[in-house]
JSON list of C-alpha atoms in Angstrom, two decimals:
[
{"chain": "S", "resi": 1, "resn": "TYR", "atom": "CA", "xyz": [0.00, 0.00, 0.00]},
{"chain": "S", "resi": 2, "resn": "GLU", "atom": "CA", "xyz": [1.09, 3.49, -0.66]},
{"chain": "S", "resi": 3, "resn": "LYS", "atom": "CA", "xyz": [1.92, 5.68, 2.30]},
{"chain": "S", "resi": 4, "resn": "TRP", "atom": "CA", "xyz": [-1.12, 7.45, 3.65]},
{"chain": "S", "resi": 5, "resn": "GLU", "atom": "CA", "xyz": [-1.22, 10.92, 5.03]},
{"chain": "S", "resi": 6, "resn": "LEU", "atom": "CA", "xyz": [-4.14, 11.21, 7.43]},
{"chain": "S", "resi": 7, "resn": "ASP", "atom": "CA", "xyz": [-4.81, 14.82, 6.55]},
{"chain": "S", "resi": 8, "resn": "ALA", "atom": "CA", "xyz": [-7.86, 16.77, 5.38]},
{"chain": "S", "resi": 9, "resn": "ASP", "atom": "CA", "xyz": [-7.38, 15.62, 1.77]},
{"chain": "S", "resi": 10, "resn": "PHE", "atom": "CA", "xyz": [-7.39, 11.97, 2.82]},
{"chain": "S", "resi": 11, "resn": "PHE", "atom": "CA", "xyz": [-10.61, 12.32, 4.83]},
{"chain": "S", "resi": 12, "resn": "SER", "atom": "CA", "xyz": [-12.23, 14.33, 2.06]},
{"chain": "S", "resi": 13, "resn": "ALA", "atom": "CA", "xyz": [-11.37, 11.63, -0.51]},
{"chain": "S", "resi": 14, "resn": "LEU", "atom": "CA", "xyz": [-12.61, 8.93, 1.89]},
{"chain": "S", "resi": 15, "resn": "SER", "atom": "CA", "xyz": [-15.90, 10.78, 2.37]},
{"chain": "S", "resi": 16, "resn": "LYS", "atom": "CA", "xyz": [-16.35, 11.16, -1.40]},
{"chain": "S", "resi": 17, "resn": "TRP", "atom": "CA", "xyz": [-15.59, 7.48, -1.94]},
{"chain": "S", "resi": 18, "resn": "THR", "atom": "CA", "xyz": [-18.14, 6.51, 0.72]},
{"chain": "S", "resi": 19, "resn": "LEU", "atom": "CA", "xyz": [-20.80, 8.67, -0.95]},
{"chain": "S", "resi": 20, "resn": "ASN", "atom": "CA", "xyz": [-20.03, 7.12, -4.34]},
{"chain": "S", "resi": 21, "resn": "HIS", "atom": "CA", "xyz": [-20.03, 3.57, -2.93]},
{"chain": "S", "resi": 22, "resn": "PRO", "atom": "CA", "xyz": [-22.94, 3.38, -0.48]},
{"chain": "S", "resi": 23, "resn": "GLU", "atom": "CA", "xyz": [-22.79, -0.44, -0.55]},
{"chain": "S", "resi": 24, "resn": "SER", "atom": "CA", "xyz": [-19.51, -0.20, 1.37]},
{"chain": "S", "resi": 25, "resn": "THR", "atom": "CA", "xyz": [-20.62, 1.91, 4.32]},
{"chain": "S", "resi": 26, "resn": "LEU", "atom": "CA", "xyz": [-19.79, 0.42, 7.70]},
{"chain": "S", "resi": 27, "resn": "ASP", "atom": "CA", "xyz": [-23.44, -0.38, 8.46]},
{"chain": "S", "resi": 28, "resn": "ARG", "atom": "CA", "xyz": [-23.86, -2.24, 5.17]},
{"chain": "S", "resi": 29, "resn": "VAL", "atom": "CA", "xyz": [-20.58, -4.11, 5.57]},
{"chain": "S", "resi": 30, "resn": "LEU", "atom": "CA", "xyz": [-21.50, -5.15, 9.11]},
{"chain": "S", "resi": 31, "resn": "GLU", "atom": "CA", "xyz": [-24.93, -6.26, 7.91]},
{"chain": "S", "resi": 32, "resn": "ARG", "atom": "CA", "xyz": [-23.37, -8.42, 5.16]},
{"chain": "S", "resi": 33, "resn": "VAL", "atom": "CA", "xyz": [-20.82, -9.86, 7.60]},
{"chain": "S", "resi": 34, "resn": "ASP", "atom": "CA", "xyz": [-23.64, -10.73, 10.01]},
{"chain": "S", "resi": 35, "resn": "GLN", "atom": "CA", "xyz": [-25.61, -12.41, 7.21]},
{"chain": "S", "resi": 36, "resn": "ALA", "atom": "CA", "xyz": [-22.54, -14.37, 6.12]},
{"chain": "S", "resi": 37, "resn": "ILE", "atom": "CA", "xyz": [-21.76, -15.55, 9.66]},
{"chain": "S", "resi": 38, "resn": "THR", "atom": "CA", "xyz": [-25.40, -16.45, 10.30]},
{"chain": "S", "resi": 39, "resn": "GLY", "atom": "CA", "xyz": [-25.51, -18.32, 7.00]},
{"chain": "S", "resi": 40, "resn": "GLY", "atom": "CA", "xyz": [-22.28, -20.15, 7.79]},
{"chain": "S", "resi": 41, "resn": "THR", "atom": "CA", "xyz": [-20.32, -18.73, 4.84]},
{"chain": "S", "resi": 42, "resn": "ASP", "atom": "CA", "xyz": [-16.93, -17.04, 4.64]},
{"chain": "S", "resi": 43, "resn": "PHE", "atom": "CA", "xyz": [-17.44, -13.45, 5.74]},
{"chain": "S", "resi": 44, "resn": "MET", "atom": "CA", "xyz": [-14.01, -12.20, 4.66]},
{"chain": "S", "resi": 45, "resn": "GLU", "atom": "CA", "xyz": [-15.20, -11.83, 1.07]},
{"chain": "S", "resi": 46, "resn": "VAL", "atom": "CA", "xyz": [-17.85, -9.29, 2.04]},
{"chain": "S", "resi": 47, "resn": "ILE", "atom": "CA", "xyz": [-15.37, -6.99, 3.80]},
{"chain": "S", "resi": 48, "resn": "PRO", "atom": "CA", "xyz": [-14.09, -4.41, 1.32]},
{"chain": "S", "resi": 49, "resn": "ASN", "atom": "CA", "xyz": [-10.39, -3.81, 0.91]},
{"chain": "S", "resi": 50, "resn": "SER", "atom": "CA", "xyz": [-10.69, -0.40, -0.69]},
{"chain": "S", "resi": 51, "resn": "PRO", "atom": "CA", "xyz": [-10.23, 2.50, -0.10]},
{"chain": "S", "resi": 52, "resn": "PHE", "atom": "CA", "xyz": [-9.18, 1.33, 3.37]},
{"chain": "S", "resi": 53, "resn": "PRO", "atom": "CA", "xyz": [-7.56, -2.16, 3.56]},
{"chain": "S", "resi": 54, "resn": "ALA", "atom": "CA", "xyz": [-10.00, -3.47, 6.19]},
{"chain": "S", "resi": 55, "resn": "ARG", "atom": "CA", "xyz": [-9.94, -7.07, 4.91]},
{"chain": "S", "resi": 56, "resn": "SER", "atom": "CA", "xyz": [-6.13, -7.16, 4.90]},
{"chain": "S", "resi": 57, "resn": "LEU", "atom": "CA", "xyz": [-5.99, -5.76, 8.42]},
{"chain": "S", "resi": 58, "resn": "ILE", "atom": "CA", "xyz": [-8.50, -8.32, 9.70]},
{"chain": "S", "resi": 59, "resn": "GLN", "atom": "CA", "xyz": [-6.55, -11.12, 8.02]},
{"chain": "S", "resi": 60, "resn": "ALA", "atom": "CA", "xyz": [-3.35, -9.84, 9.65]},
{"chain": "S", "resi": 61, "resn": "VAL", "atom": "CA", "xyz": [-5.00, -9.81, 13.08]},
{"chain": "S", "resi": 62, "resn": "ALA", "atom": "CA", "xyz": [-6.33, -13.33, 12.50]},
{"chain": "S", "resi": 63, "resn": "GLN", "atom": "CA", "xyz": [-2.84, -14.53, 11.59]},
{"chain": "S", "resi": 64, "resn": "LEU", "atom": "CA", "xyz": [-1.42, -12.93, 14.74]},
{"chain": "S", "resi": 65, "resn": "ILE", "atom": "CA", "xyz": [-4.05, -14.78, 16.79]},
{"chain": "S", "resi": 66, "resn": "GLN", "atom": "CA", "xyz": [-3.11, -18.06, 15.11]},
{"chain": "S", "resi": 67, "resn": "LEU", "atom": "CA", "xyz": [0.58, -17.39, 15.76]},
{"chain": "S", "resi": 68, "resn": "SER", "atom": "CA", "xyz": [-0.16, -16.61, 19.41]},
{"chain": "S", "resi": 69, "resn": "ALA", "atom": "CA", "xyz": [-2.03, -19.91, 19.78]},
{"chain": "S", "resi": 70, "resn": "LYS", "atom": "CA", "xyz": [0.88, -21.82, 18.21]},
{"chain": "S", "resi": 71, "resn": "ILE", "atom": "CA", "xyz": [3.39, -20.11, 20.50]},
{"chain": "S", "resi": 72, "resn": "SER", "atom": "CA", "xyz": [1.24, -20.93, 23.52]},
{"chain": "S", "resi": 73, "resn": "ARG", "atom": "CA", "xyz": [1.07, -24.62, 22.50]},
{"chain": "S", "resi": 74, "resn": "ALA", "atom": "CA", "xyz": [4.80, -24.68, 21.81]},
{"chain": "S", "resi": 75, "resn": "GLN", "atom": "CA", "xyz": [5.54, -23.23, 25.24]},
{"chain": "S", "resi": 76, "resn": "ARG", "atom": "CA", "xyz": [3.55, -26.03, 26.88]},
{"chain": "S", "resi": 77, "resn": "GLU", "atom": "CA", "xyz": [5.25, -28.67, 24.74]},
{"chain": "S", "resi": 78, "resn": "VAL", "atom": "CA", "xyz": [8.73, -27.28, 25.48]},
{"chain": "S", "resi": 79, "resn": "ARG", "atom": "CA", "xyz": [7.95, -27.12, 29.20]},
{"chain": "S", "resi": 80, "resn": "ASP", "atom": "CA", "xyz": [6.69, -30.72, 29.19]},
{"chain": "S", "resi": 81, "resn": "PHE", "atom": "CA", "xyz": [9.77, -31.88, 27.29]},
{"chain": "S", "resi": 82, "resn": "ALA", "atom": "CA", "xyz": [12.09, -30.00, 29.69]},
{"chain": "S", "resi": 83, "resn": "LEU", "atom": "CA", "xyz": [10.37, -31.66, 32.65]},
{"chain": "S", "resi": 84, "resn": "LYS", "atom": "CA", "xyz": [10.95, -35.08, 31.05]},
{"chain": "S", "resi": 85, "resn": "ILE", "atom": "CA", "xyz": [14.65, -34.25, 30.62]},
{"chain": "S", "resi": 86, "resn": "ILE", "atom": "CA", "xyz": [14.91, -33.11, 34.25]},
{"chain": "S", "resi": 87, "resn": "ASN", "atom": "CA", "xyz": [13.22, -36.28, 35.46]},
{"chain": "S", "resi": 88, "resn": "TRP", "atom": "CA", "xyz": [15.53, -38.38, 33.30]},
{"chain": "S", "resi": 89, "resn": "VAL", "atom": "CA", "xyz": [18.63, -36.60, 34.65]},
{"chain": "S", "resi": 90, "resn": "ASN", "atom": "CA", "xyz": [17.38, -37.28, 38.19]},
{"chain": "S", "resi": 91, "resn": "ARG", "atom": "CA", "xyz": [16.95, -40.97, 37.38]},
{"chain": "S", "resi": 92, "resn": "VAL", "atom": "CA", "xyz": [20.47, -41.15, 35.90]},
{"chain": "S", "resi": 93, "resn": "LYS", "atom": "CA", "xyz": [21.80, -39.49, 39.06]},
{"chain": "S", "resi": 94, "resn": "GLU", "atom": "CA", "xyz": [20.00, -42.11, 41.14]},
{"chain": "S", "resi": 95, "resn": "SER", "atom": "CA", "xyz": [21.54, -44.82, 38.93]},
{"chain": "S", "resi": 96, "resn": "PHE", "atom": "CA", "xyz": [25.02, -43.55, 39.72]},
{"chain": "S", "resi": 97, "resn": "THR", "atom": "CA", "xyz": [24.11, -43.31, 43.39]},
{"chain": "S", "resi": 98, "resn": "LYS", "atom": "CA", "xyz": [22.93, -46.94, 43.42]},
{"chain": "S", "resi": 99, "resn": "ALA", "atom": "CA", "xyz": [25.83, -48.17, 41.25]},
{"chain": "S", "resi": 100, "resn": "GLY", "atom": "CA", "xyz": [27.33, -50.11, 44.11]},
{"chain": "S", "resi": 101, "resn": "ASN", "atom": "CA", "xyz": [24.47, -52.67, 44.24]},
{"chain": "S", "resi": 102, "resn": "GLY", "atom": "CA", "xyz": [25.17, -54.17, 40.80]},
{"chain": "S", "resi": 103, "resn": "GLN", "atom": "CA", "xyz": [21.97, -52.80, 39.18]},
{"chain": "S", "resi": 104, "resn": "PHE", "atom": "CA", "xyz": [23.62, -49.87, 37.35]},
{"chain": "S", "resi": 105, "resn": "THR", "atom": "CA", "xyz": [23.43, -51.42, 33.86]},
{"chain": "S", "resi": 106, "resn": "ASN", "atom": "CA", "xyz": [19.75, -52.41, 34.06]},
{"chain": "S", "resi": 107, "resn": "ILE", "atom": "CA", "xyz": [18.68, -49.11, 35.65]},
{"chain": "S", "resi": 108, "resn": "THR", "atom": "CA", "xyz": [20.62, -47.09, 33.05]},
{"chain": "S", "resi": 109, "resn": "ARG", "atom": "CA", "xyz": [19.20, -49.15, 30.16]},
{"chain": "S", "resi": 110, "resn": "ASN", "atom": "CA", "xyz": [15.65, -48.49, 31.41]},
{"chain": "S", "resi": 111, "resn": "ASN", "atom": "CA", "xyz": [16.36, -44.76, 31.82]},
{"chain": "S", "resi": 112, "resn": "LEU", "atom": "CA", "xyz": [17.80, -44.50, 28.32]},
{"chain": "S", "resi": 113, "resn": "ALA", "atom": "CA", "xyz": [14.80, -46.31, 26.84]},
{"chain": "S", "resi": 114, "resn": "SER", "atom": "CA", "xyz": [12.36, -43.82, 28.38]},
{"chain": "S", "resi": 115, "resn": "MET", "atom": "CA", "xyz": [14.50, -40.88, 27.23]},
{"chain": "S", "resi": 116, "resn": "ARG", "atom": "CA", "xyz": [14.70, -42.19, 23.65]},
{"chain": "S", "resi": 117, "resn": "TYR", "atom": "CA", "xyz": [10.91, -42.39, 23.68]},
{"chain": "S", "resi": 118, "resn": "ALA", "atom": "CA", "xyz": [10.62, -38.78, 24.94]},
{"chain": "S", "resi": 119, "resn": "VAL", "atom": "CA", "xyz": [13.06, -37.56, 22.26]},
{"chain": "S", "resi": 120, "resn": "CYS", "atom": "CA", "xyz": [11.12, -39.43, 19.54]},
{"chain": "S", "resi": 121, "resn": "LEU", "atom": "CA", "xyz": [7.91, -37.74, 20.70]},
{"chain": "S", "resi": 122, "resn": "ALA", "atom": "CA", "xyz": [9.65, -34.35, 20.65]},
{"chain": "S", "resi": 123, "resn": "ASP", "atom": "CA", "xyz": [10.77, -34.94, 17.06]},
{"chain": "S", "resi": 124, "resn": "GLN", "atom": "CA", "xyz": [7.13, -35.42, 16.07]},
{"chain": "S", "resi": 125, "resn": "MET", "atom": "CA", "xyz": [6.10, -31.96, 17.40]}
]
């Protein structure tokens, strides 16, 4: 989009455009959006993108919301994975602590198996 100057000329041109395109007044656009939502159809097509890029701005906000949701999910997944790593490190520490009883190899093998499983799950995220 070209750079806009929000001056008197801009608002005058916007007013003239609105008078020449009464189908795009805010009330009419909102009415069409309401009808589209009620009818279960895509409402983005009824939002005009000229002279003001309303549709593009709404799409940008929607994409930011989607990104926020993905970041939120990723934070939970990273936290869960980090907790699995911490638990695994604690189990390995316990293995070394109990190494004197002859069970070190079996305990370590079991710990590594559970960690490989956690890493495989993380790769699938």
